[in-house]
């Protein structure tokens, strides 16, 4: 009986808060005199710092969040979060243990886009921050407030969005080596129905100014959005790897190439995946037909396919492989590290074509959660159901700005409402096989190469180099194994590429190189050598070697 009494006392101490608790979130006229569209996020945290809005993740360390869409929310009118509002990680306010918490609300403001496909959609435009609602310039948020949830009496908490995220700081000024470029893309402007820019940050070879008749190969480094170069490069002796790269770059130890990173955020994610997409527009064509030709003309690139290479990891790894596959004559080699799903038969931990549910491995009576993230030792850190709930709370209709919604935006067809057609139900995990078939025919890179090897093979042979850890944190190694299996069957021609599977290595494995040398220092000479060896007769293989 004494043990039972202790159990009951403990249960009372962690009892969920009362269902009557609710939050009313509004903004004053001083914040905006006009009604606003968007998505209101309420974050409930066990600690005051960092600010609650920065404390969400799809792992067990996440704080609690709730989200609601708002349309034409008037100044002073309230968006309501109550026991019926969907939450993450806990489903409802009712499920939060009684106690003291720190709360903060944010309004991620949407704008209306009149797309060239005839649809009208409301989306969060990028404001130079790389598509993050927590720090998007112009978004409204409240000051952090301490509250006690779960009192016996009904309680309504009111949060006022009195603060506004400031504009991003000005980009660092150009230097002798680093240059910033922005162009208006006519292709993207037509799609989005408004002026749309593409950006790039370049690292010019040492001696570029002193050798005005030299022309250079171009190497594209694909990665997530960065306001700067996205590669550690610094003239500061205290900058560690950045200073070492600067020394190598300027001491004649590196090939003299133009190194380019691309800025191409969309309303769906921090970059476009560098492909043409029904939902985001022709980014692949805009990059290859507008941005890169402009860069090569302005900065004296050689401007021929044999003199271009592409590399990157994770999202950048997928983009590098996709760029080479979809534009096989435009690039002369892809170095692909820990790429996102390159074969949708292993879409993380699911087979998109055969499995019925993205969240559960189902048997006749039992079902087991599908994992989404693991440690190298195999411990599961997140599930597919949790990762998707994390996204759904941050935005309906695929507007969370997170990873799975990004794949859906770029790989999917357009739904009847103008937003990406869901690949699976965000609530239940049920996979839509018709949408999966669209994914397969348009963006499953293994399938596309297998389907079109007769025409693609001669253009890709010798150009593909792939690395992935066999314990990839997001289960991306399975898809790379399937790609490798296909490549080993190729004939007429044989693919003549390389694969490196790092034993027990997690996500971001980029091959067995000496970390004291550096990733870029290891691979850039390899790329330059390949380009030179495969250059057509009469090509310029000397003006850039001084």
Short mmCIF file of C-alpha atoms in Angstrom, two decimals:
data_model
loop_
_atom_site.label_atom_id
_atom_site.label_comp_id
_atom_site.label_asym_id
_atom_site.label_seq_id
_atom_site.Cartn_x
_atom_site.Cartn_y
_atom_site.Cartn_z
CA UNK A 1 0.00 0.00 0.00
CA UNK A 2 2.88 2.39 0.81
CA UNK A 3 4.32 1.75 -2.71
CA UNK A 4 0.90 2.38 -4.30
CA UNK A 5 0.59 5.67 -2.41
CA UNK A 6 4.01 6.81 -3.77
CA UNK A 7 2.95 5.93 -7.30
CA UNK A 8 -0.25 7.97 -6.98
CA UNK A 9 1.66 10.97 -5.59
CA UNK A 10 4.12 10.80 -8.51
CA UNK A 11 1.31 10.52 -11.04
CA UNK A 12 -0.36 13.61 -9.61
CA UNK A 13 2.90 15.54 -9.81
CA UNK A 14 3.23 14.95 -13.56
CA UNK A 15 -0.46 15.14 -14.40
CA UNK A 16 -1.25 16.79 -17.73
CA UNK A 17 -2.41 20.37 -17.58
CA UNK A 18 -6.10 21.27 -17.68
CA UNK A 19 -7.84 21.12 -21.05
CA UNK A 20 -9.14 24.65 -20.45
CA UNK A 21 -5.70 26.24 -20.84
CA UNK A 22 -5.49 28.28 -24.04
CA UNK A 23 -3.35 30.90 -25.69
CA UNK A 24 -4.51 33.93 -27.63
CA UNK A 25 -1.84 35.36 -29.91
CA UNK A 26 -2.22 38.71 -31.67
CA UNK A 27 -0.21 41.59 -33.07
CA UNK A 28 -0.80 45.31 -32.45
CA UNK A 29 -1.24 47.94 -35.15
CA UNK A 30 2.25 49.15 -34.33
CA UNK A 31 3.58 45.85 -35.67
CA UNK A 32 1.38 45.88 -38.78
CA UNK A 33 -1.53 48.08 -39.71
CA UNK A 34 -2.77 45.61 -42.32
CA UNK A 35 -4.10 42.06 -41.96
CA UNK A 36 -1.55 39.30 -42.39
CA UNK A 37 -1.49 35.75 -43.75
CA UNK A 38 0.83 33.15 -42.35
CA UNK A 39 1.43 30.50 -39.74
CA UNK A 40 1.54 31.17 -35.99
CA UNK A 41 3.97 29.10 -33.95
CA UNK A 42 3.70 28.81 -30.17
CA UNK A 43 6.76 27.32 -28.49
CA UNK A 44 6.70 26.13 -24.88
CA UNK A 45 10.11 25.59 -23.31
CA UNK A 46 11.49 24.34 -20.03
CA UNK A 47 14.21 27.01 -20.10
CA UNK A 48 14.36 30.70 -20.96
CA UNK A 49 17.54 30.67 -23.03
CA UNK A 50 18.11 30.24 -25.85
CA UNK A 51 14.80 31.80 -26.83
CA UNK A 52 12.07 29.15 -27.17
CA UNK A 53 11.69 29.79 -30.94
CA UNK A 54 15.19 28.36 -31.45
CA UNK A 55 14.63 25.20 -29.38
CA UNK A 56 12.78 22.86 -31.79
CA UNK A 57 14.18 19.71 -33.34
CA UNK A 58 12.93 16.30 -34.46
CA UNK A 59 14.93 14.52 -31.73
CA UNK A 60 14.10 13.88 -28.08
CA UNK A 61 15.72 17.18 -27.04
CA UNK A 62 12.99 19.24 -28.71
CA UNK A 63 10.82 21.63 -26.76
CA UNK A 64 7.05 21.75 -27.34
CA UNK A 65 5.35 23.56 -30.22
CA UNK A 66 1.89 24.20 -31.63
CA UNK A 67 1.03 25.74 -34.99
CA UNK A 68 -2.01 27.31 -36.63
CA UNK A 69 -2.58 28.88 -40.05
CA UNK A 70 -4.02 32.37 -40.21
CA UNK A 71 -5.62 34.14 -43.18
CA UNK A 72 -6.12 37.90 -43.12
CA UNK A 73 -5.52 38.08 -39.39
CA UNK A 74 -6.47 41.60 -38.34
CA UNK A 75 -4.40 43.71 -35.94
CA UNK A 76 -5.65 42.95 -32.45
CA UNK A 77 -7.49 39.79 -33.49
CA UNK A 78 -6.30 36.57 -31.86
CA UNK A 79 -5.04 33.31 -33.25
CA UNK A 80 -6.03 30.65 -30.74
CA UNK A 81 -4.04 27.66 -29.52
CA UNK A 82 -6.09 25.38 -27.28
CA UNK A 83 -6.55 21.71 -26.52
CA UNK A 84 -7.75 21.05 -30.08
CA UNK A 85 -4.56 22.43 -31.71
CA UNK A 86 -2.09 19.90 -33.06
CA UNK A 87 1.23 19.87 -31.23
CA UNK A 88 4.70 18.37 -31.34
CA UNK A 89 6.17 16.37 -29.61
CA UNK A 90 3.07 16.12 -27.39
CA UNK A 91 -0.19 16.02 -29.31
CA UNK A 92 -2.16 18.52 -27.26
CA UNK A 93 -1.96 21.11 -24.51
CA UNK A 94 -3.78 18.52 -22.42
CA UNK A 95 -0.71 16.29 -22.59
CA UNK A 96 1.76 18.78 -21.09
CA UNK A 97 2.59 18.14 -17.42
CA UNK A 98 1.54 20.91 -15.06
CA UNK A 99 4.32 23.31 -14.19
CA UNK A 100 6.20 26.50 -15.01
CA UNK A 101 7.30 27.11 -18.60
CA UNK A 102 8.67 29.80 -20.86
CA UNK A 103 6.55 30.58 -23.92
CA UNK A 104 7.07 32.54 -27.11
CA UNK A 105 5.01 33.00 -30.27
CA UNK A 106 6.08 33.79 -33.84
CA UNK A 107 4.08 34.70 -36.95
CA UNK A 108 5.72 33.39 -40.10
CA UNK A 109 4.28 35.82 -42.65
CA UNK A 110 3.15 34.48 -46.03
CA UNK A 111 2.88 36.38 -49.29
CA UNK A 112 0.60 35.64 -52.24
CA UNK A 113 2.19 34.29 -55.42
CA UNK A 114 0.39 34.22 -58.77
CA UNK A 115 2.18 31.34 -60.46
CA UNK A 116 2.56 30.89 -64.19
CA UNK A 117 0.72 27.53 -63.89
CA UNK A 118 -2.46 29.44 -63.04
CA UNK A 119 -2.46 28.68 -59.32
CA UNK A 120 -2.45 31.22 -56.50
CA UNK A 121 -0.57 30.14 -53.38
CA UNK A 122 0.45 31.70 -50.08
CA UNK A 123 4.06 30.99 -49.13
CA UNK A 124 6.86 32.38 -46.94
CA UNK A 125 9.27 34.19 -49.29
CA UNK A 126 12.94 33.99 -48.53
CA UNK A 127 14.23 37.25 -47.07
CA UNK A 128 17.94 36.53 -47.29
CA UNK A 129 18.04 34.30 -44.21
CA UNK A 130 17.83 30.94 -45.98
CA UNK A 131 14.17 30.09 -45.27
CA UNK A 132 14.03 29.86 -41.47
CA UNK A 133 10.86 31.22 -39.85
CA UNK A 134 12.62 31.79 -36.52
CA UNK A 135 14.93 34.40 -38.08
CA UNK A 136 13.09 35.53 -41.22
CA UNK A 137 13.26 39.34 -41.55
CA UNK A 138 9.87 40.95 -41.01
CA UNK A 139 8.37 38.06 -39.06
CA UNK A 140 6.67 39.08 -35.84
CA UNK A 141 7.34 37.49 -32.46
CA UNK A 142 6.57 37.97 -28.79
CA UNK A 143 8.90 38.47 -25.91
CA UNK A 144 9.51 35.34 -23.87
CA UNK A 145 6.99 35.04 -21.05
CA UNK A 146 6.90 32.74 -18.03
CA UNK A 147 3.60 30.94 -17.38
CA UNK A 148 2.25 28.21 -15.17
CA UNK A 149 0.23 25.58 -16.99
CA UNK A 150 -2.26 23.26 -15.38
CA UNK A 151 -3.85 25.36 -12.66
CA UNK A 152 -7.17 24.18 -11.31
CA UNK A 153 -8.97 27.22 -12.72
CA UNK A 154 -9.42 28.01 -16.40
CA UNK A 155 -6.60 30.15 -17.74
CA UNK A 156 -6.12 32.13 -20.96
CA UNK A 157 -2.63 33.38 -21.77
CA UNK A 158 -2.30 36.33 -24.12
CA UNK A 159 0.85 36.89 -26.16
CA UNK A 160 1.42 40.02 -28.21
CA UNK A 161 3.70 39.94 -31.25
CA UNK A 162 5.39 43.24 -30.50
CA UNK A 163 8.84 42.37 -31.89
CA UNK A 164 9.98 42.18 -35.50
CA UNK A 165 12.92 40.20 -36.88
CA UNK A 166 15.38 42.74 -38.34
CA UNK A 167 16.83 42.60 -41.83
CA UNK A 168 19.86 40.41 -42.31
CA UNK A 169 23.20 42.14 -42.07
CA UNK A 170 24.77 43.32 -45.27
CA UNK A 171 26.88 40.77 -47.08
CA UNK A 172 30.59 40.90 -46.47
CA UNK A 173 32.33 43.16 -49.00
CA UNK A 174 34.07 41.67 -51.99
CA UNK A 175 37.76 40.96 -51.64
CA UNK A 176 40.53 40.18 -54.09
CA UNK A 177 39.44 36.55 -54.08
CA UNK A 178 35.78 36.44 -52.94
CA UNK A 179 33.10 38.02 -55.15
CA UNK A 180 29.31 38.22 -54.72
CA UNK A 181 26.96 38.04 -57.69
CA UNK A 182 23.20 38.44 -58.11
CA UNK A 183 21.23 38.27 -61.33
CA UNK A 184 17.57 38.50 -62.18
CA UNK A 185 16.41 35.17 -63.58
CA UNK A 186 13.90 35.62 -66.35
CA UNK A 187 12.98 31.94 -66.21
CA UNK A 188 12.20 32.04 -62.50
CA UNK A 189 10.56 35.46 -62.62
CA UNK A 190 8.08 34.16 -65.18
CA UNK A 191 7.29 31.12 -63.05
CA UNK A 192 6.85 32.96 -59.74
CA UNK A 193 5.04 35.96 -61.24
CA UNK A 194 7.46 38.40 -59.61
CA UNK A 195 11.13 39.38 -59.98
CA UNK A 196 13.25 36.48 -58.76
CA UNK A 197 17.01 36.47 -58.34
CA UNK A 198 19.76 33.88 -58.31
CA UNK A 199 22.90 34.55 -56.32
CA UNK A 200 26.41 33.19 -56.30
CA UNK A 201 29.58 33.64 -54.30
CA UNK A 202 32.86 33.03 -56.13
CA UNK A 203 36.38 32.25 -55.05
CA UNK A 204 38.67 33.47 -57.80
CA UNK A 205 42.05 31.85 -58.42
CA UNK A 206 45.14 33.61 -57.20
CA UNK A 207 46.55 35.78 -59.98
CA UNK A 208 43.18 36.32 -61.67
CA UNK A 209 43.67 40.09 -61.85
CA UNK A 210 47.30 39.83 -63.00
CA UNK A 211 46.53 37.43 -65.87
CA UNK A 212 43.73 39.06 -67.90
CA UNK A 213 44.12 36.68 -70.85
CA UNK A 214 43.75 33.52 -68.77
CA UNK A 215 40.49 31.55 -68.78
CA UNK A 216 39.60 29.07 -66.06
CA UNK A 217 37.67 25.85 -65.41
CA UNK A 218 34.64 26.22 -63.17
CA UNK A 219 33.97 24.01 -60.14
CA UNK A 220 30.53 24.27 -58.52
CA UNK A 221 30.29 23.46 -54.82
CA UNK A 222 26.69 22.51 -53.97
CA UNK A 223 25.48 22.98 -50.42
CA UNK A 224 22.70 24.52 -48.35
CA UNK A 225 22.09 28.27 -48.43
CA UNK A 226 24.99 30.36 -47.22
CA UNK A 227 25.16 34.13 -47.17
CA UNK A 228 28.88 33.87 -47.85
CA UNK A 229 31.12 31.45 -49.68
CA UNK A 230 30.05 28.50 -47.55
CA UNK A 231 33.64 27.24 -47.51
CA UNK A 232 36.15 28.12 -44.82
CA UNK A 233 38.50 30.64 -46.46
CA UNK A 234 40.15 33.35 -44.40
CA UNK A 235 43.22 35.56 -44.45
CA UNK A 236 43.21 35.53 -40.63
CA UNK A 237 46.09 33.37 -39.30
CA UNK A 238 43.87 32.42 -36.37
CA UNK A 239 41.13 30.96 -38.57
CA UNK A 240 42.41 27.38 -38.54
CA UNK A 241 41.27 25.38 -41.60
CA UNK A 242 40.06 28.57 -43.30
CA UNK A 243 43.53 30.09 -43.15
CA UNK A 244 45.15 26.85 -44.31
CA UNK A 245 42.83 26.81 -47.35
CA UNK A 246 43.74 30.44 -48.07
CA UNK A 247 47.44 29.54 -47.89
CA UNK A 248 47.00 26.55 -50.19
CA UNK A 249 44.84 28.56 -52.58
CA UNK A 250 47.35 31.40 -52.93
CA UNK A 251 50.63 29.46 -52.79
CA UNK A 252 50.25 27.54 -56.03
CA UNK A 253 49.35 24.27 -54.29
CA UNK A 254 45.80 24.27 -55.70
CA UNK A 255 44.59 24.18 -59.31
CA UNK A 256 43.67 27.61 -60.60
CA UNK A 257 39.94 27.23 -61.06
CA UNK A 258 36.92 29.40 -60.31
CA UNK A 259 35.10 27.95 -57.30
CA UNK A 260 31.39 28.79 -57.23
CA UNK A 261 28.67 28.37 -54.60
CA UNK A 262 25.04 29.06 -55.50
CA UNK A 263 22.36 30.95 -53.55
CA UNK A 264 19.00 29.58 -54.67
CA UNK A 265 16.53 29.50 -51.76
CA UNK A 266 12.84 29.06 -52.57
CA UNK A 267 9.67 29.57 -50.51
CA UNK A 268 9.83 25.83 -49.72
CA UNK A 269 13.43 25.36 -48.57
CA UNK A 270 16.84 26.94 -48.24
CA UNK A 271 17.79 25.81 -51.73
CA UNK A 272 16.09 24.56 -54.88
CA UNK A 273 17.82 21.18 -55.28
CA UNK A 274 19.11 22.65 -58.56
CA UNK A 275 16.43 20.95 -60.68
CA UNK A 276 13.40 21.94 -62.68
CA UNK A 277 10.34 21.42 -60.50
CA UNK A 278 6.61 21.66 -61.09
CA UNK A 279 6.18 23.40 -57.74
CA UNK A 280 9.26 25.62 -57.53
CA UNK A 281 10.07 26.39 -61.14
CA UNK A 282 12.94 25.77 -63.57
CA UNK A 283 15.90 26.19 -61.23
CA UNK A 284 18.00 23.63 -63.09
CA UNK A 285 17.66 25.56 -66.35
CA UNK A 286 18.07 28.91 -64.61
CA UNK A 287 21.38 27.81 -63.08
CA UNK A 288 22.78 26.29 -66.27
CA UNK A 289 21.35 28.75 -68.81
CA UNK A 290 21.47 32.04 -66.89
CA UNK A 291 23.65 32.04 -63.77
CA UNK A 292 26.66 29.98 -64.79
CA UNK A 293 26.98 31.50 -68.28
CA UNK A 294 26.87 34.97 -66.69
CA UNK A 295 29.58 34.02 -64.18
CA UNK A 296 31.81 32.48 -66.84
CA UNK A 297 31.44 35.46 -69.14
CA UNK A 298 32.07 37.98 -66.37
CA UNK A 299 34.96 36.20 -64.68
CA UNK A 300 36.60 34.55 -67.69
CA UNK A 301 35.53 30.97 -67.31
CA UNK A 302 36.36 28.64 -70.17
CA UNK A 303 32.64 28.16 -70.66
CA UNK A 304 32.67 24.63 -72.06
CA UNK A 305 31.27 21.40 -70.59
CA UNK A 306 34.63 19.64 -70.31
CA UNK A 307 35.82 22.47 -68.03
CA UNK A 308 33.08 22.22 -65.39
CA UNK A 309 32.79 19.92 -62.39
CA UNK A 310 30.40 19.77 -59.45
CA UNK A 311 30.69 18.42 -55.91
CA UNK A 312 28.96 18.58 -52.54
CA UNK A 313 27.55 16.66 -49.59
CA UNK A 314 24.09 15.73 -48.27
CA UNK A 315 21.62 17.98 -50.10
CA UNK A 316 24.61 19.20 -52.10
CA UNK A 317 25.53 15.59 -52.82
CA UNK A 318 22.12 14.89 -54.36
CA UNK A 319 22.31 18.15 -56.30
CA UNK A 320 25.74 17.26 -57.62
CA UNK A 321 24.60 13.88 -58.91
CA UNK A 322 21.33 15.26 -60.27
CA UNK A 323 23.13 18.13 -62.02
CA UNK A 324 25.42 15.64 -63.77
CA UNK A 325 22.54 13.30 -64.68
CA UNK A 326 20.09 15.95 -65.90
CA UNK A 327 22.77 18.03 -67.63
CA UNK A 328 25.25 15.33 -68.68
CA UNK A 329 27.05 17.46 -71.28
CA UNK A 330 27.15 20.59 -69.13
CA UNK A 331 29.35 19.06 -66.39
CA UNK A 332 32.43 16.86 -66.63
CA UNK A 333 32.34 15.04 -63.33
CA UNK A 334 30.37 14.86 -60.08
CA UNK A 335 31.96 14.13 -56.70
CA UNK A 336 29.01 13.11 -54.55
CA UNK A 337 29.22 12.86 -50.75
CA UNK A 338 26.52 11.38 -48.43
CA UNK A 339 23.76 12.28 -50.90
CA UNK A 340 20.07 12.57 -50.11
CA UNK A 341 17.92 9.72 -51.40
CA UNK A 342 19.23 8.75 -54.85
CA UNK A 343 16.99 5.66 -55.11
CA UNK A 344 13.44 5.82 -53.80
CA UNK A 345 13.34 2.10 -53.07
CA UNK A 346 15.26 3.21 -50.00
CA UNK A 347 13.61 6.53 -49.20
CA UNK A 348 15.39 6.70 -45.84
CA UNK A 349 13.85 3.66 -44.12
CA UNK A 350 11.02 2.92 -46.56
CA UNK A 351 10.44 1.61 -50.05
CA UNK A 352 8.35 4.34 -51.60
CA UNK A 353 6.95 2.00 -54.26
CA UNK A 354 6.08 -1.07 -52.21
CA UNK A 355 5.47 0.04 -48.64
CA UNK A 356 2.00 1.26 -47.77
CA UNK A 357 2.91 3.44 -44.81
CA UNK A 358 5.78 5.85 -44.24
CA UNK A 359 5.54 5.67 -40.45
CA UNK A 360 5.08 2.00 -39.63
CA UNK A 361 6.48 -1.40 -40.56
CA UNK A 362 3.23 -3.31 -40.41
CA UNK A 363 2.48 -6.98 -39.91
CA UNK A 364 -0.82 -8.83 -39.52
CA UNK A 365 -1.21 -7.69 -35.92
CA UNK A 366 1.82 -5.62 -34.89
CA UNK A 367 3.45 -2.50 -36.24
CA UNK A 368 6.90 -1.08 -35.55
CA UNK A 369 7.86 2.62 -35.93
CA UNK A 370 10.06 3.39 -38.93
CA UNK A 371 13.29 5.07 -37.87
CA UNK A 372 14.43 8.39 -39.37
CA UNK A 373 17.71 9.10 -37.59
CA UNK A 374 20.29 6.97 -35.79
CA UNK A 375 23.67 7.05 -34.16
CA UNK A 376 26.52 5.07 -35.75
CA UNK A 377 26.01 2.41 -33.07
CA UNK A 378 22.42 1.97 -34.25
CA UNK A 379 20.55 3.78 -31.49
CA UNK A 380 17.44 5.39 -33.00
CA UNK A 381 17.22 9.15 -32.34
CA UNK A 382 14.08 10.01 -34.31
CA UNK A 383 11.21 8.27 -36.11
CA UNK A 384 9.53 9.05 -39.41
CA UNK A 385 6.28 9.78 -37.59
CA UNK A 386 8.00 12.24 -35.25
CA UNK A 387 9.98 13.93 -38.01
CA UNK A 388 6.81 14.47 -40.03
CA UNK A 389 4.84 15.75 -37.05
CA UNK A 390 7.70 18.18 -36.38
CA UNK A 391 7.21 19.48 -39.94
CA UNK A 392 3.41 19.49 -39.94
CA UNK A 393 3.24 21.67 -36.83
CA UNK A 394 5.54 24.19 -38.54
CA UNK A 395 3.44 24.48 -41.68
CA UNK A 396 0.53 22.88 -43.51
CA UNK A 397 0.55 22.10 -47.26
CA UNK A 398 4.27 21.35 -47.19
CA UNK A 399 5.23 24.83 -45.99
CA UNK A 400 7.40 23.92 -42.99
CA UNK A 401 10.68 24.73 -44.74
CA UNK A 402 12.04 21.40 -43.49
CA UNK A 403 13.65 18.42 -45.21
CA UNK A 404 10.81 16.00 -46.04
CA UNK A 405 8.56 18.84 -47.16
CA UNK A 406 11.39 20.06 -49.39
CA UNK A 407 11.68 16.68 -51.12
CA UNK A 408 7.93 16.68 -51.59
CA UNK A 409 7.95 20.20 -53.02
CA UNK A 410 10.66 19.48 -55.57
CA UNK A 411 9.87 15.87 -56.48
CA UNK A 412 6.06 16.02 -56.56
CA UNK A 413 3.43 17.13 -59.02
CA UNK A 414 1.16 20.11 -58.33
CA UNK A 415 -1.98 19.38 -56.34
CA UNK A 416 -5.42 20.73 -57.17
CA UNK A 417 -4.95 23.46 -54.56
CA UNK A 418 -1.69 24.61 -56.18
CA UNK A 419 0.55 23.22 -53.46
CA UNK A 420 2.76 20.12 -53.76
CA UNK A 421 0.78 16.89 -54.06
CA UNK A 422 1.46 15.02 -50.79
CA UNK A 423 3.57 11.89 -51.16
CA UNK A 424 2.05 10.58 -47.96
CA UNK A 425 -0.58 11.64 -45.46
CA UNK A 426 1.19 13.71 -42.79
CA UNK A 427 -1.26 12.52 -40.14
CA UNK A 428 -1.36 8.79 -40.87
CA UNK A 429 1.70 8.08 -43.02
CA UNK A 430 -0.31 6.44 -45.82
CA UNK A 431 1.75 6.58 -49.04
CA UNK A 432 0.11 7.76 -52.28
CA UNK A 433 1.36 5.35 -54.95
CA UNK A 434 0.33 7.61 -57.84
CA UNK A 435 2.50 10.39 -56.48
CA UNK A 436 5.30 7.87 -55.86
CA UNK A 437 5.17 6.96 -59.55
CA UNK A 438 5.64 10.64 -60.44
CA UNK A 439 8.61 10.78 -58.08
CA UNK A 440 10.08 7.71 -59.77
CA UNK A 441 9.85 8.89 -63.36
CA UNK A 442 11.12 12.40 -62.67
CA UNK A 443 13.62 12.32 -59.77
CA UNK A 444 14.63 8.75 -58.84
CA UNK A 445 18.21 9.07 -60.08
CA UNK A 446 18.98 5.35 -60.14
CA UNK A 447 15.79 4.60 -62.06
CA UNK A 448 16.40 7.42 -64.54
CA UNK A 449 19.94 6.27 -65.27
CA UNK A 450 18.84 2.63 -65.62
CA UNK A 451 15.93 3.63 -67.86
CA UNK A 452 18.05 5.91 -70.06
CA UNK A 453 21.49 4.30 -69.86
CA UNK A 454 21.67 3.81 -73.63
CA UNK A 455 21.72 7.59 -74.11
CA UNK A 456 23.11 8.67 -70.73
CA UNK A 457 25.81 6.05 -70.29
CA UNK A 458 28.25 7.41 -72.90
CA UNK A 459 27.92 10.87 -71.34
CA UNK A 460 28.32 9.74 -67.71
CA UNK A 461 31.01 7.09 -67.93
CA UNK A 462 34.03 8.07 -65.83
CA UNK A 463 32.23 11.04 -64.28
CA UNK A 464 30.52 9.65 -61.15
CA UNK A 465 32.30 9.38 -57.78
CA UNK A 466 30.16 8.64 -54.72
CA UNK A 467 30.95 8.40 -50.99
CA UNK A 468 28.60 7.53 -48.12
CA UNK A 469 28.93 6.20 -44.60
CA UNK A 470 27.56 2.72 -44.04
CA UNK A 471 25.99 4.02 -40.83
CA UNK A 472 24.54 7.18 -42.37
CA UNK A 473 22.55 9.06 -39.74
CA UNK A 474 19.48 9.30 -41.98
CA UNK A 475 19.69 5.83 -43.57
CA UNK A 476 20.84 7.29 -46.90
CA UNK A 477 23.43 4.56 -47.45
CA UNK A 478 20.79 2.03 -48.52
CA UNK A 479 19.89 4.06 -51.60
CA UNK A 480 23.57 4.49 -52.52
CA UNK A 481 24.06 0.71 -52.31
CA UNK A 482 21.20 0.25 -54.77
CA UNK A 483 22.78 2.83 -57.08
CA UNK A 484 26.09 0.99 -56.83
CA UNK A 485 24.41 -2.34 -57.57
CA UNK A 486 23.00 -0.92 -60.79
CA UNK A 487 26.25 0.75 -61.80
CA UNK A 488 28.11 -2.53 -61.54
CA UNK A 489 25.72 -4.06 -64.11
CA UNK A 490 26.30 -1.36 -66.73
CA UNK A 491 27.79 -2.19 -70.12
CA UNK A 492 28.22 -0.28 -73.36
CA UNK A 493 29.67 1.56 -71.53
CA UNK A 494 30.63 0.40 -68.07
CA UNK A 495 30.21 3.39 -65.74
CA UNK A 496 33.93 3.61 -64.83
CA UNK A 497 33.24 5.57 -61.64
CA UNK A 498 34.02 5.02 -57.97
CA UNK A 499 32.13 4.26 -54.76
CA UNK A 500 33.44 4.57 -51.21
CA UNK A 501 31.38 3.13 -48.36
CA UNK A 502 32.80 4.33 -45.04
CA UNK A 503 32.51 1.58 -42.46
CA UNK A 504 30.54 2.72 -39.40
CA UNK A 505 30.65 6.32 -40.63
CA UNK A 506 27.64 8.63 -40.04
CA UNK A 507 26.15 11.33 -42.23
CA UNK A 508 28.57 13.72 -43.95
CA UNK A 509 31.16 11.07 -44.71
CA UNK A 510 33.08 12.44 -47.70
CA UNK A 511 35.66 9.79 -48.37
CA UNK A 512 38.94 8.61 -46.92
CA UNK A 513 41.01 11.80 -47.16
CA UNK A 514 43.54 13.21 -44.73
CA UNK A 515 41.71 15.80 -42.57
CA UNK A 516 45.02 17.62 -42.15
CA UNK A 517 45.02 18.18 -45.90
CA UNK A 518 41.36 19.23 -46.12
CA UNK A 519 38.37 18.13 -48.19
CA UNK A 520 38.65 20.80 -50.86
CA UNK A 521 42.41 20.47 -51.12
CA UNK A 522 41.99 16.71 -51.61
CA UNK A 523 39.32 16.77 -54.30
CA UNK A 524 39.91 19.94 -56.33
CA UNK A 525 43.23 18.67 -57.80
CA UNK A 526 41.49 15.41 -58.70
CA UNK A 527 38.77 17.33 -60.54
CA UNK A 528 41.24 19.52 -62.40
CA UNK A 529 43.28 16.49 -63.45
CA UNK A 530 40.15 14.75 -64.75
CA UNK A 531 39.07 17.80 -66.73
CA UNK A 532 42.49 18.20 -68.27
CA UNK A 533 42.76 14.53 -69.21
CA UNK A 534 39.36 14.50 -70.88
CA UNK A 535 39.62 17.90 -72.60
CA UNK A 536 38.91 17.81 -76.33
CA UNK A 537 41.72 18.38 -78.80
CA UNK A 538 42.61 22.07 -79.05
CA UNK A 539 41.01 22.99 -75.69
CA UNK A 540 42.59 25.60 -73.45
CA UNK A 541 44.50 23.54 -70.90
CA UNK A 542 47.34 25.99 -70.39
CA UNK A 543 46.28 29.64 -69.99
CA UNK A 544 45.18 28.98 -66.39
CA UNK A 545 48.48 27.31 -65.48
CA UNK A 546 50.85 30.12 -64.56
#
